[in-house]
mmCIF file of C-alpha atoms and ligand atoms in Angstrom:
data_model
loop_
_atom_site.group_PDB
_atom_site.id
_atom_site.type_symbol
_atom_site.label_atom_id
_atom_site.label_comp_id
_atom_site.label_asym_id
_atom_site.label_seq_id
_atom_site.Cartn_x
_atom_site.Cartn_y
_atom_site.Cartn_z
ATOM 1 C CA UNK A 1 -86.612 -91.881 -146.216
ATOM 2 C CA UNK A 2 -85.790 -92.243 -142.555
ATOM 3 C CA UNK A 3 -89.454 -92.264 -141.629
ATOM 4 C CA UNK A 4 -90.063 -94.955 -144.217
ATOM 5 C CA UNK A 5 -87.346 -97.076 -142.660
ATOM 6 C CA UNK A 6 -88.831 -96.620 -139.189
ATOM 7 C CA UNK A 7 -92.273 -97.544 -140.495
ATOM 8 C CA UNK A 8 -91.035 -100.715 -142.158
ATOM 9 C CA UNK A 9 -89.144 -101.777 -139.039
ATOM 10 C CA UNK A 10 -92.334 -101.393 -137.017
ATOM 11 C CA UNK A 11 -94.331 -103.285 -139.630
ATOM 12 C CA UNK A 12 -91.718 -106.021 -139.641
ATOM 13 C CA UNK A 13 -92.144 -106.453 -135.905
ATOM 14 C CA UNK A 14 -95.927 -106.568 -136.220
ATOM 15 C CA UNK A 15 -95.738 -109.204 -138.990
ATOM 16 C CA UNK A 16 -93.485 -111.396 -136.899
ATOM 17 C CA UNK A 17 -95.744 -111.152 -133.871
ATOM 18 C CA UNK A 18 -98.740 -112.216 -135.931
ATOM 19 C CA UNK A 19 -97.031 -115.065 -137.768
ATOM 20 C CA UNK A 20 -95.540 -116.425 -134.551
ATOM 21 C CA UNK A 21 -99.029 -117.089 -133.266
ATOM 22 C CA UNK A 22 -100.217 -118.743 -136.445
ATOM 23 C CA UNK A 23 -98.426 -121.933 -135.574
ATOM 24 C CA UNK A 24 -99.986 -124.037 -132.895
ATOM 25 C CA UNK A 25 -97.276 -126.236 -131.476
ATOM 26 C CA UNK A 26 -99.274 -128.096 -128.902
ATOM 27 C CA UNK A 27 -96.397 -129.807 -127.162
ATOM 28 C CA UNK A 28 -97.455 -131.944 -124.282
ATOM 29 C CA UNK A 29 -94.121 -133.108 -122.909
ATOM 30 C CA UNK A 30 -92.406 -130.958 -120.334
ATOM 31 C CA UNK A 31 -88.861 -131.455 -121.594
ATOM 32 C CA UNK A 32 -86.818 -128.350 -122.207
ATOM 33 C CA UNK A 33 -86.245 -127.780 -125.911
ATOM 34 C CA UNK A 34 -83.220 -125.972 -127.186
ATOM 35 C CA UNK A 35 -83.643 -122.342 -128.111
ATOM 36 C CA UNK A 36 -83.502 -122.082 -131.870
ATOM 37 C CA UNK A 37 -81.136 -119.349 -133.044
ATOM 38 C CA UNK A 38 -80.969 -118.837 -136.782
ATOM 39 C CA UNK A 39 -78.960 -116.748 -139.222
ATOM 40 C CA UNK A 40 -76.394 -115.462 -136.732
ATOM 41 C CA UNK A 41 -74.278 -112.984 -138.675
ATOM 42 C CA UNK A 42 -72.116 -109.943 -138.180
ATOM 43 C CA UNK A 43 -71.384 -107.260 -140.734
ATOM 44 C CA UNK A 44 -67.805 -107.195 -142.043
ATOM 45 C CA UNK A 45 -66.061 -103.991 -140.895
ATOM 46 C CA UNK A 46 -62.879 -102.183 -141.904
ATOM 47 C CA UNK A 47 -59.883 -103.208 -139.739
ATOM 48 C CA UNK A 48 -59.902 -99.799 -138.003
ATOM 49 C CA UNK A 49 -63.449 -100.249 -136.629
ATOM 50 C CA UNK A 50 -63.397 -100.666 -132.827
ATOM 51 C CA UNK A 51 -66.961 -102.036 -132.645
ATOM 52 C CA UNK A 52 -69.231 -104.437 -134.484
ATOM 53 C CA UNK A 53 -72.816 -105.686 -134.372
ATOM 54 C CA UNK A 54 -74.318 -109.175 -134.439
ATOM 55 C CA UNK A 55 -77.791 -110.099 -135.657
ATOM 56 C CA UNK A 56 -79.881 -113.291 -135.506
ATOM 57 C CA UNK A 57 -83.401 -114.641 -135.182
ATOM 58 C CA UNK A 58 -84.412 -116.084 -131.807
ATOM 59 C CA UNK A 59 -87.144 -118.700 -131.825
ATOM 60 C CA UNK A 60 -88.613 -119.764 -128.529
ATOM 61 C CA UNK A 61 -89.929 -123.359 -128.734
ATOM 62 C CA UNK A 62 -91.412 -123.227 -125.226
ATOM 63 C CA UNK A 63 -94.978 -122.356 -124.301
ATOM 64 C CA UNK A 64 -93.496 -119.932 -121.848
ATOM 65 C CA UNK A 65 -91.904 -116.545 -122.458
ATOM 66 C CA UNK A 66 -88.167 -116.222 -121.818
ATOM 67 C CA UNK A 67 -85.741 -113.323 -121.690
ATOM 68 C CA UNK A 68 -82.335 -112.871 -123.241
ATOM 69 C CA UNK A 69 -80.406 -111.313 -120.374
ATOM 70 C CA UNK A 70 -76.799 -111.285 -121.529
ATOM 71 C CA UNK A 71 -74.229 -112.056 -124.214
ATOM 72 C CA UNK A 72 -70.530 -112.750 -124.352
ATOM 73 C CA UNK A 73 -67.908 -113.688 -126.910
ATOM 74 C CA UNK A 74 -64.183 -114.235 -126.995
ATOM 75 C CA UNK A 75 -64.097 -111.961 -130.047
ATOM 76 C CA UNK A 76 -64.747 -108.797 -128.016
ATOM 77 C CA UNK A 77 -63.861 -107.484 -124.596
ATOM 78 C CA UNK A 78 -67.450 -106.416 -124.015
ATOM 79 C CA UNK A 79 -70.768 -107.402 -125.611
ATOM 80 C CA UNK A 80 -74.045 -105.588 -124.906
ATOM 81 C CA UNK A 81 -77.679 -105.945 -125.907
ATOM 82 C CA UNK A 82 -78.754 -102.872 -127.827
ATOM 83 C CA UNK A 83 -81.855 -101.612 -129.518
ATOM 84 C CA UNK A 84 -82.700 -98.560 -131.611
ATOM 85 C CA UNK A 85 -85.172 -96.037 -130.341
ATOM 86 C CA UNK A 86 -86.572 -93.123 -132.259
ATOM 87 C CA UNK A 87 -86.738 -89.643 -130.885
ATOM 88 C CA UNK A 88 -88.828 -87.730 -133.399
ATOM 89 C CA UNK A 89 -87.182 -88.521 -136.719
ATOM 90 C CA UNK A 90 -83.839 -89.493 -135.190
ATOM 91 C CA UNK A 91 -82.987 -93.115 -134.499
ATOM 92 C CA UNK A 92 -80.276 -93.881 -131.998
ATOM 93 C CA UNK A 93 -78.913 -96.911 -130.195
ATOM 94 C CA UNK A 94 -79.575 -97.639 -126.569
ATOM 95 C CA UNK A 95 -78.391 -100.439 -124.330
ATOM 96 C CA UNK A 96 -81.146 -102.666 -122.925
ATOM 97 C CA UNK A 97 -80.917 -105.026 -119.956
ATOM 98 C CA UNK A 98 -82.990 -107.789 -121.491
ATOM 99 C CA UNK A 99 -85.011 -108.716 -124.557
ATOM 100 C CA UNK A 100 -88.254 -110.610 -124.052
ATOM 101 C CA UNK A 101 -88.922 -113.596 -126.330
ATOM 102 C CA UNK A 102 -92.645 -114.461 -126.321
ATOM 103 C CA UNK A 103 -93.926 -118.003 -125.717
ATOM 104 C CA UNK A 104 -93.701 -119.991 -128.987
ATOM 105 C CA UNK A 105 -92.682 -116.738 -130.628
ATOM 106 C CA UNK A 106 -89.637 -115.154 -132.140
ATOM 107 C CA UNK A 107 -87.591 -111.970 -132.010
ATOM 108 C CA UNK A 108 -85.508 -110.758 -134.898
ATOM 109 C CA UNK A 109 -82.242 -108.948 -134.255
ATOM 110 C CA UNK A 110 -81.475 -106.898 -137.362
ATOM 111 C CA UNK A 111 -79.938 -103.652 -138.592
ATOM 112 C CA UNK A 112 -82.055 -100.740 -137.329
ATOM 113 C CA UNK A 113 -83.536 -102.818 -134.491
ATOM 114 C CA UNK A 114 -82.224 -105.064 -131.742
ATOM 115 C CA UNK A 115 -78.567 -106.050 -132.060
ATOM 116 C CA UNK A 116 -75.638 -107.310 -130.033
ATOM 117 C CA UNK A 117 -72.954 -104.630 -129.875
ATOM 118 C CA UNK A 118 -69.333 -105.750 -129.657
ATOM 119 C CA UNK A 119 -66.739 -103.410 -128.109
ATOM 120 C CA UNK A 120 -62.947 -103.718 -128.271
ATOM 121 C CA UNK A 121 -62.758 -106.457 -130.877
ATOM 122 C CA UNK A 122 -59.880 -108.886 -130.463
ATOM 123 C CA UNK A 123 -59.546 -109.063 -134.268
ATOM 124 C CA UNK A 124 -61.197 -107.118 -137.104
ATOM 125 C CA UNK A 125 -64.447 -108.543 -138.470
ATOM 126 C CA UNK A 126 -63.375 -109.777 -141.898
ATOM 127 C CA UNK A 127 -65.840 -111.363 -144.320
ATOM 128 C CA UNK A 128 -65.616 -115.156 -144.144
ATOM 129 C CA UNK A 129 -64.667 -115.259 -140.440
ATOM 130 C CA UNK A 130 -66.641 -117.192 -137.853
ATOM 131 C CA UNK A 131 -66.719 -116.771 -134.090
ATOM 132 C CA UNK A 132 -68.777 -118.153 -131.188
ATOM 133 C CA UNK A 133 -71.309 -115.988 -129.366
ATOM 134 C CA UNK A 134 -72.944 -117.157 -126.135
ATOM 135 C CA UNK A 135 -76.477 -115.977 -125.429
ATOM 136 C CA UNK A 136 -77.686 -116.148 -121.837
ATOM 137 C CA UNK A 137 -81.408 -116.725 -121.262
ATOM 138 C CA UNK A 138 -83.183 -116.346 -117.959
ATOM 139 C CA UNK A 139 -84.847 -119.786 -118.188
ATOM 140 C CA UNK A 140 -83.169 -121.654 -121.054
ATOM 141 C CA UNK A 141 -79.655 -120.904 -119.800
ATOM 142 C CA UNK A 142 -76.702 -120.461 -122.127
ATOM 143 C CA UNK A 143 -76.748 -121.175 -125.843
ATOM 144 C CA UNK A 144 -73.651 -120.726 -128.001
ATOM 145 C CA UNK A 145 -74.029 -120.008 -131.709
ATOM 146 C CA UNK A 146 -71.566 -119.699 -134.568
ATOM 147 C CA UNK A 147 -71.592 -116.179 -136.012
ATOM 148 C CA UNK A 148 -70.727 -115.771 -139.675
ATOM 149 C CA UNK A 149 -69.054 -112.499 -140.698
ATOM 150 C CA UNK A 150 -70.391 -111.316 -144.025
ATOM 151 C CA UNK A 151 -70.812 -108.205 -146.161
ATOM 152 C CA UNK A 152 -74.541 -108.660 -146.694
ATOM 153 C CA UNK A 153 -77.468 -109.680 -144.532
ATOM 154 C CA UNK A 154 -78.479 -113.320 -145.104
ATOM 155 C CA UNK A 155 -81.387 -113.845 -147.472
ATOM 156 C CA UNK A 156 -84.521 -114.240 -145.442
ATOM 157 C CA UNK A 157 -87.273 -116.504 -146.543
ATOM 158 C CA UNK A 158 -90.413 -114.492 -147.152
ATOM 159 C CA UNK A 159 -88.857 -111.169 -146.149
ATOM 160 C CA UNK A 160 -90.378 -108.478 -148.289
ATOM 161 C CA UNK A 161 -88.959 -105.523 -146.372
ATOM 162 C CA UNK A 162 -85.943 -104.326 -148.292
ATOM 163 C CA UNK A 163 -83.763 -101.617 -146.786
ATOM 164 C CA UNK A 164 -81.210 -99.529 -148.620
HETATM 165 CU CU1 CU B 1 -75.424 -100.722 -130.715
#
């Protein structure tokens, strides 16, 4: 079961990489375009939980790779970029310094993969809440998104990988 999850996460990444290159946005102007951050959500947690996780989809409109190098939010004392790595059949979380977003590509932050980890929450993450999260990119600078706290992952268009 665990192996199946790992396999589907890897496949998911491969699919995204391929589909990102299907679109040919031949932009000629040199103006900076805003980073597109979609479906920012955080899983609702019991009031006793000291930590939380935030997920989203990063879409890079530029013909140049960028890197997400930091995060911060008023909702938590500390926010870190995390990913999951597998050691044999075990998956565990690890902090990463940066996450590369390919030129005209996208990176999905989702359960079992990349996520933003929140430590020392100022308030519990209750379903229906919203809070701002600022993402810091090496080239694009800072982008603040509204995170929606919900019980379930948002429905993703065309996502056929279901996890239980
Ligand atoms: Cu984590």
